[in-house]
Structures are given as C-alpha cells and as structure tokens.
Amino acid sequence: SATAPPLPFRGMGRIRFSPKPYQLVPLAMALRQEDPIRILIADGVGVGKTVEACLIAGELIERGKTDGLAVLCPSHLCDQWQEELWDKFGIRAEVIRPSNITELERRIPSEGVSVFKHFRFTIASIDYVKSDRYMASLLEDAPGLVVVDEAHTASRPHGAEDSETQKRFRLVKA
C-alpha cells in the first residue's frame, strides 16, 4: 500500500490551535537554516511572536533536533510563556524564579545537577539567570534551543560595564 508523504511540519499534529498562515513564516525560515538556527522575530505587538517562537520550538522538538527548550524573558512574561507552551503545545515547562528555585532543586534526584540539566523545558527571568550563580550553570547545561524574548533588552550596551544591560548582553552573547 502507498504511504502518505510526510507532512511538511511534523509538529502540527500536536498543537492545540490553528495558527494563522503568517505565523508559519518564521518556522519555514528557521527550517531552511543549517545548525545553529538563529532567527530574530520582530513582528508588531499582538501579532503572535510567542506563538511563532513556540511553533519553531515544537517543530525542532518533534524532529529530534533539540533536547529541550529554555526561554529567557522578562520576569513578568514567565507565566505567559508557561501558559502558551502548555495550552497550545502541550509542553510542560518549569518556571525558574527566586521564589521556587529551592523547591525545584529539591526535586532533582542527583546532587550537583543544575535545574537546567534536570528539567528539559524551562522558563526563567533573564535578570535572574544573568547572576553569577546561575549564568554558569545555564551556559553549561542549556538545552539545544534557547529563546530570548524581548532580546532588545540584551543589546550591546553603551556605558558602564556593570549595567544590567551589560550582564544580559554577556549572557546572550555567551
């Protein structure tokens, strides 16, 4: 018997909504790239940049091209990312924040393993993980896919070396 040709986007069978056609454009662009895939999504407000990034993540996960996902974003967006990943893509991600880091670390069965190595899908405030305590473990144990939301806040700064923007820039550059 004849088999059906593979779907162009393997992850579409897992999503829980119907994306708008324009939201597939960044996904198609990302899939045309060689590793490492780097893409800047700079659509207008309310167009669905989070959905577009999640479509890329879901597809790369489905194709086995990444072992996990870390989202770095402003702290006020962590819960929105968690909800989007779960509601639309069925991805359960752990939010890493000062208020729950101790509880997350207790859930790791092996001592000395970072939250970024143990939990396959994470969302963290970029300002939290840029600290000396977490930057090294993120850089060492980051999954194959890292999404930086509001990346303009990590642009090359002009001015003081110890500025918040400088720390974000160093993290994202590394």
PDB file of C-alpha atoms in Angstrom:
ATOM      1  CA  SER A   1       0.000   0.000   0.000  1.00  0.00           C
ATOM      2  CA  ALA A   2       1.126   3.539  -0.676  1.00  0.00           C
ATOM      3  CA  THR A   3       2.151   5.642   2.262  1.00  0.00           C
ATOM      4  CA  ALA A   4       1.219   9.259   2.600  1.00  0.00           C
ATOM      5  CA  PRO A   5       4.036  11.747   2.084  1.00  0.00           C
ATOM      6  CA  PRO A   6       5.396  13.218   5.287  1.00  0.00           C
ATOM      7  CA  LEU A   7       3.789  16.408   6.469  1.00  0.00           C
ATOM      8  CA  PRO A   8       5.981  19.432   5.870  1.00  0.00           C
ATOM      9  CA  PHE A   9       5.643  20.367   9.533  1.00  0.00           C
ATOM     10  CA  ARG A  10       5.742  17.328  11.776  1.00  0.00           C
ATOM     11  CA  GLY A  11       4.781  19.220  14.923  1.00  0.00           C
ATOM     12  CA  MET A  12       1.415  20.366  13.575  1.00  0.00           C
ATOM     13  CA  GLY A  13      -0.294  17.196  14.782  1.00  0.00           C
ATOM     14  CA  ARG A  14       0.488  18.080  18.400  1.00  0.00           C
ATOM     15  CA  ILE A  15      -0.584  21.699  18.551  1.00  0.00           C
ATOM     16  CA  ARG A  16      -3.892  22.616  20.149  1.00  0.00           C
ATOM     17  CA  PHE A  17      -4.907  25.556  17.946  1.00  0.00           C
ATOM     18  CA  SER A  18      -4.916  26.656  14.315  1.00  0.00           C
ATOM     19  CA  PRO A  19      -2.059  29.029  13.586  1.00  0.00           C
ATOM     20  CA  LYS A  20      -2.593  31.890  11.201  1.00  0.00           C
ATOM     21  CA  PRO A  21      -0.722  31.401   7.908  1.00  0.00           C
ATOM     22  CA  TYR A  22       1.678  34.297   8.577  1.00  0.00           C
ATOM     23  CA  GLN A  23       2.694  32.650  11.877  1.00  0.00           C
ATOM     24  CA  LEU A  24       4.219  29.793   9.866  1.00  0.00           C
ATOM     25  CA  VAL A  25       6.659  32.079   8.021  1.00  0.00           C
ATOM     26  CA  PRO A  26       9.309  32.194  10.805  1.00  0.00           C
ATOM     27  CA  LEU A  27       9.017  28.402  11.134  1.00  0.00           C
ATOM     28  CA  ALA A  28       9.679  27.913   7.410  1.00  0.00           C
ATOM     29  CA  MET A  29      12.609  30.347   7.610  1.00  0.00           C
ATOM     30  CA  ALA A  30      14.089  28.529  10.609  1.00  0.00           C
ATOM     31  CA  LEU A  31      13.828  25.139   8.934  1.00  0.00           C
ATOM     32  CA  ARG A  32      15.761  26.406   5.913  1.00  0.00           C
ATOM     33  CA  GLN A  33      18.779  27.224   8.101  1.00  0.00           C
ATOM     34  CA  GLU A  34      21.706  24.978   8.896  1.00  0.00           C
ATOM     35  CA  ASP A  35      22.619  24.413  12.544  1.00  0.00           C
ATOM     36  CA  PRO A  36      22.811  26.518  14.561  1.00  0.00           C
ATOM     37  CA  ILE A  37      19.465  28.053  13.754  1.00  0.00           C
ATOM     38  CA  ARG A  38      19.296  31.722  14.642  1.00  0.00           C
ATOM     39  CA  ILE A  39      16.216  33.782  13.914  1.00  0.00           C
ATOM     40  CA  LEU A  40      15.013  37.176  15.052  1.00  0.00           C
ATOM     41  CA  ILE A  41      11.244  37.572  15.156  1.00  0.00           C
ATOM     42  CA  ALA A  42      10.402  41.267  15.263  1.00  0.00           C
ATOM     43  CA  ASP A  43       6.710  41.412  14.376  1.00  0.00           C
ATOM     44  CA  GLY A  44       4.423  44.100  15.731  1.00  0.00           C
ATOM     45  CA  VAL A  45       2.704  43.997  19.099  1.00  0.00           C
ATOM     46  CA  GLY A  46      -0.073  41.402  19.311  1.00  0.00           C
ATOM     47  CA  VAL A  47       0.870  39.547  16.129  1.00  0.00           C
ATOM     48  CA  GLY A  48       1.931  36.395  17.957  1.00  0.00           C
ATOM     49  CA  LYS A  49       5.715  36.352  18.327  1.00  0.00           C
ATOM     50  CA  THR A  50       5.393  33.933  21.246  1.00  0.00           C
ATOM     51  CA  VAL A  51       3.291  31.572  19.124  1.00  0.00           C
ATOM     52  CA  GLU A  52       5.777  31.852  16.254  1.00  0.00           C
ATOM     53  CA  ALA A  53       8.687  31.002  18.562  1.00  0.00           C
ATOM     54  CA  CYS A  54       6.715  28.097  20.047  1.00  0.00           C
ATOM     55  CA  LEU A  55       5.932  26.739  16.577  1.00  0.00           C
ATOM     56  CA  ILE A  56       9.659  26.647  15.856  1.00  0.00           C
ATOM     57  CA  ALA A  57      10.389  25.023  19.222  1.00  0.00           C
ATOM     58  CA  GLY A  58       7.665  22.421  18.788  1.00  0.00           C
ATOM     59  CA  GLU A  59       8.863  21.516  15.315  1.00  0.00           C
ATOM     60  CA  LEU A  60      12.515  21.193  16.365  1.00  0.00           C
ATOM     61  CA  ILE A  61      11.475  19.028  19.329  1.00  0.00           C
ATOM     62  CA  GLU A  62       9.288  16.838  17.103  1.00  0.00           C
ATOM     63  CA  ARG A  63      12.133  16.380  14.613  1.00  0.00           C
ATOM     64  CA  GLY A  64      14.563  15.463  17.402  1.00  0.00           C
ATOM     65  CA  LYS A  65      16.767  18.457  16.608  1.00  0.00           C
ATOM     66  CA  THR A  66      16.811  19.685  20.197  1.00  0.00           C
ATOM     67  CA  ASP A  67      16.919  18.026  23.578  1.00  0.00           C
ATOM     68  CA  GLY A  68      14.875  20.719  25.274  1.00  0.00           C
ATOM     69  CA  LEU A  69      13.952  24.370  25.494  1.00  0.00           C
ATOM     70  CA  ALA A  70      14.988  27.255  27.723  1.00  0.00           C
ATOM     71  CA  VAL A  71      13.070  30.511  27.444  1.00  0.00           C
ATOM     72  CA  LEU A  72      14.759  33.617  28.838  1.00  0.00           C
ATOM     73  CA  CYS A  73      12.363  36.506  29.233  1.00  0.00           C
ATOM     74  CA  PRO A  74      11.453  39.408  31.496  1.00  0.00           C
ATOM     75  CA  SER A  75      10.047  38.077  34.776  1.00  0.00           C
ATOM     76  CA  HIS A  76       6.565  39.444  34.093  1.00  0.00           C
ATOM     77  CA  LEU A  77       6.329  37.222  30.980  1.00  0.00           C
ATOM     78  CA  CYS A  78       7.323  33.890  32.604  1.00  0.00           C
ATOM     79  CA  ASP A  79       3.766  32.827  33.422  1.00  0.00           C
ATOM     80  CA  GLN A  80       2.519  33.840  29.947  1.00  0.00           C
ATOM     81  CA  TRP A  81       5.198  31.643  28.349  1.00  0.00           C
ATOM     82  CA  GLN A  82       4.302  28.748  30.643  1.00  0.00           C
ATOM     83  CA  GLU A  83       0.608  29.041  29.751  1.00  0.00           C
ATOM     84  CA  GLU A  84       1.270  29.342  25.996  1.00  0.00           C
ATOM     85  CA  LEU A  85       3.580  26.335  25.957  1.00  0.00           C
ATOM     86  CA  TRP A  86       1.075  24.181  27.839  1.00  0.00           C
ATOM     87  CA  ASP A  87      -2.230  25.396  26.398  1.00  0.00           C
ATOM     88  CA  LYS A  88      -1.202  25.490  22.747  1.00  0.00           C
ATOM     89  CA  PHE A  89       1.656  22.992  22.505  1.00  0.00           C
ATOM     90  CA  GLY A  90       1.253  20.554  25.405  1.00  0.00           C
ATOM     91  CA  ILE A  91       4.749  21.363  26.682  1.00  0.00           C
ATOM     92  CA  ARG A  92       5.016  21.483  30.460  1.00  0.00           C
ATOM     93  CA  ALA A  93       7.809  23.896  31.331  1.00  0.00           C
ATOM     94  CA  GLU A  94       9.147  24.756  34.757  1.00  0.00           C
ATOM     95  CA  VAL A  95       9.406  28.435  35.636  1.00  0.00           C
ATOM     96  CA  ILE A  96      12.647  29.170  37.437  1.00  0.00           C
ATOM     97  CA  ARG A  97      12.372  32.111  39.808  1.00  0.00           C
ATOM     98  CA  PRO A  98      13.736  33.107  43.213  1.00  0.00           C
ATOM     99  CA  SER A  99      10.515  32.064  44.937  1.00  0.00           C
ATOM    100  CA  ASN A 100      10.659  28.433  43.710  1.00  0.00           C
ATOM    101  CA  ILE A 101      14.305  27.639  42.985  1.00  0.00           C
ATOM    102  CA  THR A 102      14.787  25.810  46.292  1.00  0.00           C
ATOM    103  CA  GLU A 103      11.734  23.612  45.644  1.00  0.00           C
ATOM    104  CA  LEU A 104      12.904  22.853  42.102  1.00  0.00           C
ATOM    105  CA  GLU A 105      16.385  21.948  43.315  1.00  0.00           C
ATOM    106  CA  ARG A 106      14.861  19.569  45.900  1.00  0.00           C
ATOM    107  CA  ARG A 107      13.083  17.711  43.083  1.00  0.00           C
ATOM    108  CA  ILE A 108      16.398  16.857  41.410  1.00  0.00           C
ATOM    109  CA  PRO A 109      17.391  13.312  42.448  1.00  0.00           C
ATOM    110  CA  SER A 110      21.124  13.749  41.801  1.00  0.00           C
ATOM    111  CA  GLU A 111      23.103  16.208  43.859  1.00  0.00           C
ATOM    112  CA  GLY A 112      25.117  18.719  41.890  1.00  0.00           C
ATOM    113  CA  VAL A 113      22.823  18.622  38.836  1.00  0.00           C
ATOM    114  CA  SER A 114      21.531  22.028  37.778  1.00  0.00           C
ATOM    115  CA  VAL A 115      17.874  22.826  37.147  1.00  0.00           C
ATOM    116  CA  PHE A 116      18.796  23.478  33.513  1.00  0.00           C
ATOM    117  CA  LYS A 117      20.191  19.979  33.100  1.00  0.00           C
ATOM    118  CA  HIS A 118      17.432  18.172  35.029  1.00  0.00           C
ATOM    119  CA  PHE A 119      14.347  19.925  33.660  1.00  0.00           C
ATOM    120  CA  ARG A 120      14.031  19.573  29.899  1.00  0.00           C
ATOM    121  CA  PHE A 121      11.794  22.615  29.444  1.00  0.00           C
ATOM    122  CA  THR A 122      12.428  25.769  31.464  1.00  0.00           C
ATOM    123  CA  ILE A 123      11.395  29.393  31.524  1.00  0.00           C
ATOM    124  CA  ALA A 124      13.481  31.850  33.502  1.00  0.00           C
ATOM    125  CA  SER A 125      13.740  35.541  34.049  1.00  0.00           C
ATOM    126  CA  ILE A 126      16.769  36.740  32.132  1.00  0.00           C
ATOM    127  CA  ASP A 127      17.549  39.040  35.056  1.00  0.00           C
ATOM    128  CA  TYR A 128      17.576  36.076  37.438  1.00  0.00           C
ATOM    129  CA  VAL A 129      19.797  33.811  35.359  1.00  0.00           C
ATOM    130  CA  LYS A 130      22.270  36.554  34.427  1.00  0.00           C
ATOM    131  CA  SER A 131      23.511  36.416  38.021  1.00  0.00           C
ATOM    132  CA  ASP A 132      26.895  34.811  38.621  1.00  0.00           C
ATOM    133  CA  ARG A 133      25.194  31.957  40.498  1.00  0.00           C
ATOM    134  CA  TYR A 134      23.030  30.808  37.576  1.00  0.00           C
ATOM    135  CA  MET A 135      24.740  32.083  34.430  1.00  0.00           C
ATOM    136  CA  ALA A 136      27.489  29.440  34.546  1.00  0.00           C
ATOM    137  CA  SER A 137      25.061  26.548  35.037  1.00  0.00           C
ATOM    138  CA  LEU A 138      22.760  27.827  32.292  1.00  0.00           C
ATOM    139  CA  LEU A 139      25.662  28.159  29.869  1.00  0.00           C
ATOM    140  CA  GLU A 140      26.985  24.716  30.773  1.00  0.00           C
ATOM    141  CA  ASP A 141      23.652  22.881  30.800  1.00  0.00           C
ATOM    142  CA  ALA A 142      21.473  24.860  28.389  1.00  0.00           C
ATOM    143  CA  PRO A 143      19.351  22.705  26.097  1.00  0.00           C
ATOM    144  CA  GLY A 144      19.824  22.799  22.351  1.00  0.00           C
ATOM    145  CA  LEU A 145      17.220  25.533  21.937  1.00  0.00           C
ATOM    146  CA  VAL A 146      17.200  28.846  23.766  1.00  0.00           C
ATOM    147  CA  VAL A 147      14.571  31.501  23.089  1.00  0.00           C
ATOM    148  CA  VAL A 148      15.328  35.046  24.232  1.00  0.00           C
ATOM    149  CA  ASP A 149      12.145  37.067  24.489  1.00  0.00           C
ATOM    150  CA  GLU A 150      12.486  40.849  24.408  1.00  0.00           C
ATOM    151  CA  ALA A 151      16.037  40.351  23.100  1.00  0.00           C
ATOM    152  CA  HIS A 152      16.438  44.077  22.523  1.00  0.00           C
ATOM    153  CA  THR A 153      16.927  44.413  26.299  1.00  0.00           C
ATOM    154  CA  ALA A 154      20.155  42.413  25.860  1.00  0.00           C
ATOM    155  CA  SER A 155      21.637  44.529  23.060  1.00  0.00           C
ATOM    156  CA  ARG A 156      25.226  45.740  23.203  1.00  0.00           C
ATOM    157  CA  PRO A 157      25.163  48.480  25.844  1.00  0.00           C
ATOM    158  CA  HIS A 158      26.886  51.824  25.743  1.00  0.00           C
ATOM    159  CA  GLY A 159      28.216  52.844  29.129  1.00  0.00           C
ATOM    160  CA  ALA A 160      29.008  51.213  32.435  1.00  0.00           C
ATOM    161  CA  GLU A 161      30.437  47.704  32.423  1.00  0.00           C
ATOM    162  CA  ASP A 162      28.312  46.585  35.372  1.00  0.00           C
ATOM    163  CA  SER A 163      24.984  47.744  33.992  1.00  0.00           C
ATOM    164  CA  GLU A 164      22.012  45.385  33.875  1.00  0.00           C
ATOM    165  CA  THR A 165      22.045  45.532  30.079  1.00  0.00           C
ATOM    166  CA  GLN A 166      25.743  44.599  30.066  1.00  0.00           C
ATOM    167  CA  LYS A 167      25.006  41.462  32.110  1.00  0.00           C
ATOM    168  CA  ARG A 168      22.125  40.463  29.823  1.00  0.00           C
ATOM    169  CA  PHE A 169      24.312  41.094  26.779  1.00  0.00           C
ATOM    170  CA  ARG A 170      27.129  38.915  28.169  1.00  0.00           C
ATOM    171  CA  LEU A 171      24.671  36.106  28.896  1.00  0.00           C
ATOM    172  CA  VAL A 172      23.026  36.130  25.479  1.00  0.00           C
ATOM    173  CA  LYS A 173      26.334  36.505  23.645  1.00  0.00           C
ATOM    174  CA  ALA A 174      27.797  33.537  25.544  1.00  0.00           C
TER     175      ALA A 174
END
